[in-house]
PDB file of C-alpha atoms in Angstrom:
ATOM      1  CA  GLU A   1      58.000 -45.893  30.330  1.00  0.00           C
ATOM      2  CA  ALA A   2      55.031 -47.771  29.053  1.00  0.00           C
ATOM      3  CA  GLY A   3      52.585 -48.831  31.622  1.00  0.00           C
ATOM      4  CA  VAL A   4      50.904 -52.004  32.376  1.00  0.00           C
ATOM      5  CA  ALA A   5      48.699 -53.269  29.616  1.00  0.00           C
ATOM      6  CA  GLN A   6      45.585 -55.016  30.179  1.00  0.00           C
ATOM      7  CA  SER A   7      42.781 -56.293  27.721  1.00  0.00           C
ATOM      8  CA  PRO A   8      39.879 -56.440  27.092  1.00  0.00           C
ATOM      9  CA  ARG A   9      38.872 -53.385  29.014  1.00  0.00           C
ATOM     10  CA  TYR A  10      35.361 -54.579  29.396  1.00  0.00           C
ATOM     11  CA  LYS A  11      33.625 -58.053  29.195  1.00  0.00           C
ATOM     12  CA  ILE A  12      30.076 -59.348  29.659  1.00  0.00           C
ATOM     13  CA  ILE A  13      29.303 -63.027  29.913  1.00  0.00           C
ATOM     14  CA  GLU A  14      26.664 -65.326  31.030  1.00  0.00           C
ATOM     15  CA  LYS A  15      27.197 -67.173  34.267  1.00  0.00           C
ATOM     16  CA  ARG A  16      28.729 -70.537  33.740  1.00  0.00           C
ATOM     17  CA  GLN A  17      30.589 -69.282  30.578  1.00  0.00           C
ATOM     18  CA  SER A  18      34.397 -69.143  30.594  1.00  0.00           C
ATOM     19  CA  VAL A  19      36.473 -65.853  30.354  1.00  0.00           C
ATOM     20  CA  ALA A  20      40.212 -64.914  30.045  1.00  0.00           C
ATOM     21  CA  PHE A  21      41.952 -61.701  30.763  1.00  0.00           C
ATOM     22  CA  TRP A  22      45.452 -60.685  29.526  1.00  0.00           C
ATOM     23  CA  CYS A  23      48.223 -58.717  31.015  1.00  0.00           C
ATOM     24  CA  ASN A  24      51.411 -57.268  29.701  1.00  0.00           C
ATOM     25  CA  PRO A  25      53.633 -55.895  32.330  1.00  0.00           C
ATOM     26  CA  ILE A  26      56.111 -53.226  32.267  1.00  0.00           C
ATOM     27  CA  SER A  27      59.260 -54.491  30.521  1.00  0.00           C
ATOM     28  CA  GLY A  28      61.798 -55.992  33.013  1.00  0.00           C
ATOM     29  CA  HIS A  29      59.385 -56.444  35.815  1.00  0.00           C
ATOM     30  CA  ALA A  30      59.897 -59.957  37.183  1.00  0.00           C
ATOM     31  CA  THR A  31      57.065 -59.720  39.799  1.00  0.00           C
ATOM     32  CA  LEU A  32      53.361 -59.668  38.661  1.00  0.00           C
ATOM     33  CA  TYR A  33      50.202 -59.669  40.660  1.00  0.00           C
ATOM     34  CA  TRP A  34      46.544 -60.237  39.770  1.00  0.00           C
ATOM     35  CA  TYR A  35      44.002 -58.572  42.209  1.00  0.00           C
ATOM     36  CA  GLN A  36      40.176 -58.627  42.235  1.00  0.00           C
ATOM     37  CA  GLN A  37      38.382 -55.308  42.830  1.00  0.00           C
ATOM     38  CA  ILE A  38      34.656 -55.536  43.628  1.00  0.00           C
ATOM     39  CA  LEU A  39      32.626 -52.396  43.244  1.00  0.00           C
ATOM     40  CA  GLY A  40      33.004 -50.353  46.305  1.00  0.00           C
ATOM     41  CA  GLN A  41      35.792 -52.280  47.901  1.00  0.00           C
ATOM     42  CA  GLY A  42      39.679 -52.344  47.660  1.00  0.00           C
ATOM     43  CA  PRO A  43      41.629 -54.689  45.461  1.00  0.00           C
ATOM     44  CA  LYS A  44      41.994 -58.008  46.794  1.00  0.00           C
ATOM     45  CA  LEU A  45      45.023 -60.144  45.878  1.00  0.00           C
ATOM     46  CA  LEU A  46      44.524 -63.309  43.736  1.00  0.00           C
ATOM     47  CA  ILE A  47      47.981 -64.469  42.765  1.00  0.00           C
ATOM     48  CA  GLN A  48      51.534 -63.588  42.607  1.00  0.00           C
ATOM     49  CA  PHE A  49      54.128 -64.469  40.015  1.00  0.00           C
ATOM     50  CA  GLN A  50      57.860 -64.282  39.960  1.00  0.00           C
ATOM     51  CA  ASN A  51      59.150 -64.590  36.460  1.00  0.00           C
ATOM     52  CA  ASN A  52      57.074 -67.568  35.123  1.00  0.00           C
ATOM     53  CA  GLY A  53      56.597 -69.150  38.622  1.00  0.00           C
ATOM     54  CA  VAL A  54      53.748 -68.978  41.041  1.00  0.00           C
ATOM     55  CA  VAL A  55      54.846 -67.392  44.475  1.00  0.00           C
ATOM     56  CA  ASP A  56      51.555 -67.246  46.179  1.00  0.00           C
ATOM     57  CA  ASP A  57      48.047 -68.324  44.979  1.00  0.00           C
ATOM     58  CA  SER A  58      46.686 -69.074  48.522  1.00  0.00           C
ATOM     59  CA  GLN A  59      43.759 -66.692  47.774  1.00  0.00           C
ATOM     60  CA  LEU A  60      42.940 -67.751  44.294  1.00  0.00           C
ATOM     61  CA  PRO A  61      39.791 -69.896  44.036  1.00  0.00           C
ATOM     62  CA  LYS A  62      41.434 -72.643  42.309  1.00  0.00           C
ATOM     63  CA  ASP A  63      37.922 -74.534  41.551  1.00  0.00           C
ATOM     64  CA  ARG A  64      37.128 -71.779  38.859  1.00  0.00           C
ATOM     65  CA  PHE A  65      40.174 -69.661  38.635  1.00  0.00           C
ATOM     66  CA  SER A  66      43.462 -70.400  36.921  1.00  0.00           C
ATOM     67  CA  ALA A  67      46.451 -68.160  35.860  1.00  0.00           C
ATOM     68  CA  GLU A  68      49.669 -68.519  34.032  1.00  0.00           C
ATOM     69  CA  ARG A  69      52.690 -66.380  33.043  1.00  0.00           C
ATOM     70  CA  LEU A  70      54.462 -68.129  30.160  1.00  0.00           C
ATOM     71  CA  LYS A  71      57.922 -67.064  29.528  1.00  0.00           C
ATOM     72  CA  GLY A  72      57.891 -64.997  32.657  1.00  0.00           C
ATOM     73  CA  VAL A  73      56.181 -61.917  30.717  1.00  0.00           C
ATOM     74  CA  ASP A  74      52.578 -61.843  29.631  1.00  0.00           C
ATOM     75  CA  SER A  75      50.142 -63.237  32.082  1.00  0.00           C
ATOM     76  CA  THR A  76      46.482 -64.647  31.577  1.00  0.00           C
ATOM     77  CA  LEU A  77      43.865 -65.188  34.260  1.00  0.00           C
ATOM     78  CA  LYS A  78      40.965 -67.381  33.396  1.00  0.00           C
ATOM     79  CA  ILE A  79      37.590 -67.960  35.104  1.00  0.00           C
ATOM     80  CA  GLN A  80      35.642 -71.220  34.225  1.00  0.00           C
ATOM     81  CA  PRO A  81      32.831 -71.296  34.904  1.00  0.00           C
ATOM     82  CA  ALA A  82      31.841 -67.914  36.091  1.00  0.00           C
ATOM     83  CA  LYS A  83      29.572 -67.089  38.918  1.00  0.00           C
ATOM     84  CA  LEU A  84      27.488 -63.926  39.239  1.00  0.00           C
ATOM     85  CA  GLU A  85      29.821 -62.913  42.198  1.00  0.00           C
ATOM     86  CA  ASP A  86      32.705 -62.783  40.086  1.00  0.00           C
ATOM     87  CA  SER A  87      31.508 -59.447  38.343  1.00  0.00           C
ATOM     88  CA  ALA A  88      34.321 -57.099  39.421  1.00  0.00           C
ATOM     89  CA  VAL A  89      37.415 -55.280  37.947  1.00  0.00           C
ATOM     90  CA  TYR A  90      40.642 -57.486  37.517  1.00  0.00           C
ATOM     91  CA  LEU A  91      43.683 -55.620  37.992  1.00  0.00           C
ATOM     92  CA  CYS A  92      47.212 -56.730  37.013  1.00  0.00           C
ATOM     93  CA  ALA A  93      50.017 -54.978  38.772  1.00  0.00           C
ATOM     94  CA  SER A  94      53.800 -54.982  37.751  1.00  0.00           C
ATOM     95  CA  ILE A  95      56.305 -54.490  40.465  1.00  0.00           C
ATOM     96  CA  SER A  96      59.725 -52.458  40.191  1.00  0.00           C
ATOM     97  CA  ASN A  97      62.019 -52.503  43.174  1.00  0.00           C
ATOM     98  CA  THR A  98      60.177 -49.664  44.860  1.00  0.00           C
ATOM     99  CA  GLU A  99      56.591 -49.566  43.558  1.00  0.00           C
ATOM    100  CA  ALA A 100      53.652 -51.325  42.228  1.00  0.00           C
ATOM    101  CA  PHE A 101      52.289 -50.192  38.962  1.00  0.00           C
ATOM    102  CA  PHE A 102      48.697 -51.149  38.213  1.00  0.00           C
ATOM    103  CA  GLY A 103      47.036 -51.378  34.774  1.00  0.00           C
ATOM    104  CA  GLN A 104      43.481 -49.867  34.084  1.00  0.00           C
ATOM    105  CA  GLY A 105      41.869 -53.251  34.647  1.00  0.00           C
ATOM    106  CA  THR A 106      39.250 -55.363  32.955  1.00  0.00           C
ATOM    107  CA  ARG A 107      35.612 -54.865  34.092  1.00  0.00           C
ATOM    108  CA  LEU A 108      33.855 -58.223  34.138  1.00  0.00           C
ATOM    109  CA  THR A 109      30.072 -58.454  34.394  1.00  0.00           C
ATOM    110  CA  VAL A 110      28.553 -61.839  34.994  1.00  0.00           C
ATOM    111  CA  VAL A 111      24.843 -61.891  34.005  1.00  0.00           C
TER     112      VAL A 111
ATOM    113  CA  GLN B   1      38.660 -60.625  58.198  1.00  0.00           C
ATOM    114  CA  GLN B   2      39.278 -57.124  57.201  1.00  0.00           C
ATOM    115  CA  GLN B   3      42.902 -56.346  58.316  1.00  0.00           C
ATOM    116  CA  VAL B   4      43.028 -52.777  57.293  1.00  0.00           C
ATOM    117  CA  LYS B   5      40.026 -50.399  58.294  1.00  0.00           C
ATOM    118  CA  GLN B   6      39.634 -47.221  56.522  1.00  0.00           C
ATOM    119  CA  SER B   7      37.346 -44.296  57.161  1.00  0.00           C
ATOM    120  CA  PRO B   8      35.497 -42.243  56.403  1.00  0.00           C
ATOM    121  CA  GLN B   9      33.850 -44.060  53.379  1.00  0.00           C
ATOM    122  CA  SER B  10      33.068 -40.635  51.728  1.00  0.00           C
ATOM    123  CA  LEU B  11      34.446 -37.051  52.364  1.00  0.00           C
ATOM    124  CA  ILE B  12      33.321 -33.718  51.022  1.00  0.00           C
ATOM    125  CA  VAL B  13      35.784 -30.822  51.181  1.00  0.00           C
ATOM    126  CA  GLN B  14      35.875 -27.388  50.021  1.00  0.00           C
ATOM    127  CA  LYS B  15      38.476 -26.281  47.823  1.00  0.00           C
ATOM    128  CA  GLY B  16      41.523 -25.121  49.929  1.00  0.00           C
ATOM    129  CA  GLY B  17      40.594 -27.113  52.674  1.00  0.00           C
ATOM    130  CA  ILE B  18      42.381 -29.991  54.471  1.00  0.00           C
ATOM    131  CA  SER B  19      41.361 -33.629  53.552  1.00  0.00           C
ATOM    132  CA  ILE B  20      42.017 -36.464  56.241  1.00  0.00           C
ATOM    133  CA  ILE B  21      41.688 -40.147  55.849  1.00  0.00           C
ATOM    134  CA  ASN B  22      42.431 -42.467  58.372  1.00  0.00           C
ATOM    135  CA  CYS B  23      43.284 -46.289  58.433  1.00  0.00           C
ATOM    136  CA  ALA B  24      44.026 -48.773  61.151  1.00  0.00           C
ATOM    137  CA  TYR B  25      45.541 -52.182  60.891  1.00  0.00           C
ATOM    138  CA  GLU B  26      45.764 -55.313  62.979  1.00  0.00           C
ATOM    139  CA  ASN B  27      48.680 -57.217  61.679  1.00  0.00           C
ATOM    140  CA  THR B  28      51.894 -56.015  63.486  1.00  0.00           C
ATOM    141  CA  ALA B  29      54.046 -57.620  60.778  1.00  0.00           C
ATOM    142  CA  PHE B  30      53.038 -54.961  58.148  1.00  0.00           C
ATOM    143  CA  ASP B  31      55.974 -52.753  57.553  1.00  0.00           C
ATOM    144  CA  TYR B  32      54.968 -50.814  54.348  1.00  0.00           C
ATOM    145  CA  PHE B  33      51.990 -48.476  54.115  1.00  0.00           C
ATOM    146  CA  PRO B  34      51.193 -46.860  50.733  1.00  0.00           C
ATOM    147  CA  TRP B  35      48.235 -44.817  49.890  1.00  0.00           C
ATOM    148  CA  TYR B  36      46.788 -45.146  46.323  1.00  0.00           C
ATOM    149  CA  GLN B  37      44.800 -42.787  44.514  1.00  0.00           C
ATOM    150  CA  GLN B  38      42.231 -44.192  41.962  1.00  0.00           C
ATOM    151  CA  PHE B  39      40.344 -42.206  39.265  1.00  0.00           C
ATOM    152  CA  PRO B  40      37.174 -43.824  37.695  1.00  0.00           C
ATOM    153  CA  GLY B  41      38.093 -46.348  34.864  1.00  0.00           C
ATOM    154  CA  LYS B  42      41.727 -46.314  36.004  1.00  0.00           C
ATOM    155  CA  GLY B  43      43.999 -48.489  38.057  1.00  0.00           C
ATOM    156  CA  PRO B  44      45.244 -47.249  41.533  1.00  0.00           C
ATOM    157  CA  ALA B  45      48.333 -45.128  41.375  1.00  0.00           C
ATOM    158  CA  LEU B  46      50.677 -44.795  44.254  1.00  0.00           C
ATOM    159  CA  LEU B  47      50.516 -41.434  45.984  1.00  0.00           C
ATOM    160  CA  ILE B  48      52.863 -41.736  48.842  1.00  0.00           C
ATOM    161  CA  ALA B  49      54.066 -44.566  51.167  1.00  0.00           C
ATOM    162  CA  ILE B  50      55.831 -44.702  54.505  1.00  0.00           C
ATOM    163  CA  ARG B  51      57.704 -47.511  56.467  1.00  0.00           C
ATOM    164  CA  PRO B  52      57.239 -47.672  60.292  1.00  0.00           C
ATOM    165  CA  ASP B  53      60.743 -46.306  61.057  1.00  0.00           C
ATOM    166  CA  VAL B  54      59.266 -42.724  60.651  1.00  0.00           C
ATOM    167  CA  SER B  55      56.225 -41.037  61.918  1.00  0.00           C
ATOM    168  CA  GLU B  56      55.681 -38.666  59.204  1.00  0.00           C
ATOM    169  CA  LYS B  57      56.550 -38.322  55.620  1.00  0.00           C
ATOM    170  CA  LYS B  58      55.674 -35.422  53.384  1.00  0.00           C
ATOM    171  CA  GLU B  59      55.428 -35.071  49.649  1.00  0.00           C
ATOM    172  CA  GLY B  60      54.125 -31.687  48.314  1.00  0.00           C
ATOM    173  CA  ARG B  61      50.564 -31.386  49.563  1.00  0.00           C
ATOM    174  CA  PHE B  62      50.314 -35.078  50.807  1.00  0.00           C
ATOM    175  CA  THR B  63      51.411 -36.259  54.112  1.00  0.00           C
ATOM    176  CA  ILE B  64      51.339 -39.463  55.835  1.00  0.00           C
ATOM    177  CA  SER B  65      51.129 -39.745  59.664  1.00  0.00           C
ATOM    178  CA  PHE B  66      52.045 -42.815  61.198  1.00  0.00           C
ATOM    179  CA  ASN B  67      51.460 -44.009  64.668  1.00  0.00           C
ATOM    180  CA  LYS B  68      53.114 -47.634  65.371  1.00  0.00           C
ATOM    181  CA  SER B  69      51.728 -47.848  68.826  1.00  0.00           C
ATOM    182  CA  ALA B  70      48.184 -47.168  67.913  1.00  0.00           C
ATOM    183  CA  LYS B  71      48.640 -49.193  64.600  1.00  0.00           C
ATOM    184  CA  GLN B  72      47.218 -46.259  62.768  1.00  0.00           C
ATOM    185  CA  PHE B  73      48.168 -44.088  59.851  1.00  0.00           C
ATOM    186  CA  SER B  74      46.404 -41.286  57.958  1.00  0.00           C
ATOM    187  CA  LEU B  75      46.607 -39.168  54.818  1.00  0.00           C
ATOM    188  CA  HIS B  76      46.397 -35.644  54.907  1.00  0.00           C
ATOM    189  CA  ILE B  77      45.874 -33.528  51.670  1.00  0.00           C
ATOM    190  CA  MET B  78      46.631 -29.947  52.224  1.00  0.00           C
ATOM    191  CA  ASP B  79      45.068 -27.195  50.030  1.00  0.00           C
ATOM    192  CA  SER B  80      42.724 -29.782  48.493  1.00  0.00           C
ATOM    193  CA  GLN B  81      41.824 -29.149  44.919  1.00  0.00           C
ATOM    194  CA  PRO B  82      38.913 -30.330  42.760  1.00  0.00           C
ATOM    195  CA  GLY B  83      41.378 -32.378  40.610  1.00  0.00           C
ATOM    196  CA  ASP B  84      42.071 -34.352  43.950  1.00  0.00           C
ATOM    197  CA  SER B  85      38.501 -35.791  43.618  1.00  0.00           C
ATOM    198  CA  ALA B  86      38.998 -39.562  43.434  1.00  0.00           C
ATOM    199  CA  THR B  87      38.873 -42.615  45.469  1.00  0.00           C
ATOM    200  CA  TYR B  88      41.738 -43.004  48.018  1.00  0.00           C
ATOM    201  CA  PHE B  89      42.829 -46.582  49.364  1.00  0.00           C
ATOM    202  CA  CYS B  90      45.328 -47.168  52.166  1.00  0.00           C
ATOM    203  CA  ALA B  91      47.200 -50.344  51.967  1.00  0.00           C
ATOM    204  CA  ALA B  92      49.631 -52.396  53.938  1.00  0.00           C
ATOM    205  CA  SER B  93      52.034 -55.258  53.272  1.00  0.00           C
ATOM    206  CA  SER B  94      54.855 -57.106  55.121  1.00  0.00           C
ATOM    207  CA  GLY B  95      58.189 -58.460  54.168  1.00  0.00           C
ATOM    208  CA  ALA B  96      60.991 -56.883  52.423  1.00  0.00           C
ATOM    209  CA  GLY B  97      60.035 -56.112  48.655  1.00  0.00           C
ATOM    210  CA  SER B  98      56.643 -57.480  49.185  1.00  0.00           C
ATOM    211  CA  TYR B  99      53.582 -55.872  47.276  1.00  0.00           C
ATOM    212  CA  GLN B 100      51.136 -58.452  48.643  1.00  0.00           C
ATOM    213  CA  LEU B 101      48.980 -55.466  49.538  1.00  0.00           C
ATOM    214  CA  THR B 102      46.061 -55.654  51.985  1.00  0.00           C
ATOM    215  CA  PHE B 103      43.891 -52.809  50.942  1.00  0.00           C
ATOM    216  CA  GLY B 104      41.282 -50.767  52.897  1.00  0.00           C
ATOM    217  CA  LYS B 105      37.838 -50.282  51.403  1.00  0.00           C
ATOM    218  CA  GLY B 106      38.481 -46.879  50.016  1.00  0.00           C
ATOM    219  CA  THR B 107      37.360 -43.249  50.605  1.00  0.00           C
ATOM    220  CA  LYS B 108      35.675 -41.245  48.061  1.00  0.00           C
ATOM    221  CA  LEU B 109      36.761 -37.821  48.064  1.00  0.00           C
ATOM    222  CA  SER B 110      34.847 -34.972  46.474  1.00  0.00           C
ATOM    223  CA  VAL B 111      36.513 -31.424  46.488  1.00  0.00           C
ATOM    224  CA  ILE B 112      33.972 -28.732  45.835  1.00  0.00           C
ATOM    225  CA  PRO B 113      34.902 -25.392  44.417  1.00  0.00           C
TER     226      PRO B 113
END
């Protein structure tokens, strides 16, 4: 079974620039999450999708973060404009009935 | 507000020893308690999980002990091996089928030969 694919693996941008991350979940998984993992901390939930609809985005900083999941498959997470404190690994998780499968993440460095 | 507190932050264990990581939670609505293992440059991977209807779950060398009244759960790794060296996260969620996980801050385990 193919895993959760994320790209790019690494991204370095200057503050106030914009950036986008892409996630391709495991085939057939309707539920998808985006998490933010700051260095030395556990992942923190940003947003949950069920198919192409948002289930919970209460922890997403909506003034700068946005996410979409077109056609209920791939998802993109965007930050505009980026701040220094957005430096983190952004993880996508694809959910089966019994388990959350995480991708390798995109490591964002904002300088 | 940190809802899942994990300790210790780091742990060094000799090969063959027992590694013990503890977590405490505050939200009594939590009903799913997984442990994740994360290697550098990789995403977290589910190691073992428990629901509060049992007090212990064992899978190979990994055991979760769960104390509902104390709102605590722990991971025990028996016969620890150098390949177990990784960061371990406890997590919790509530609601059937919910994976809106609240994670602890992680424990970096080093198993030395």
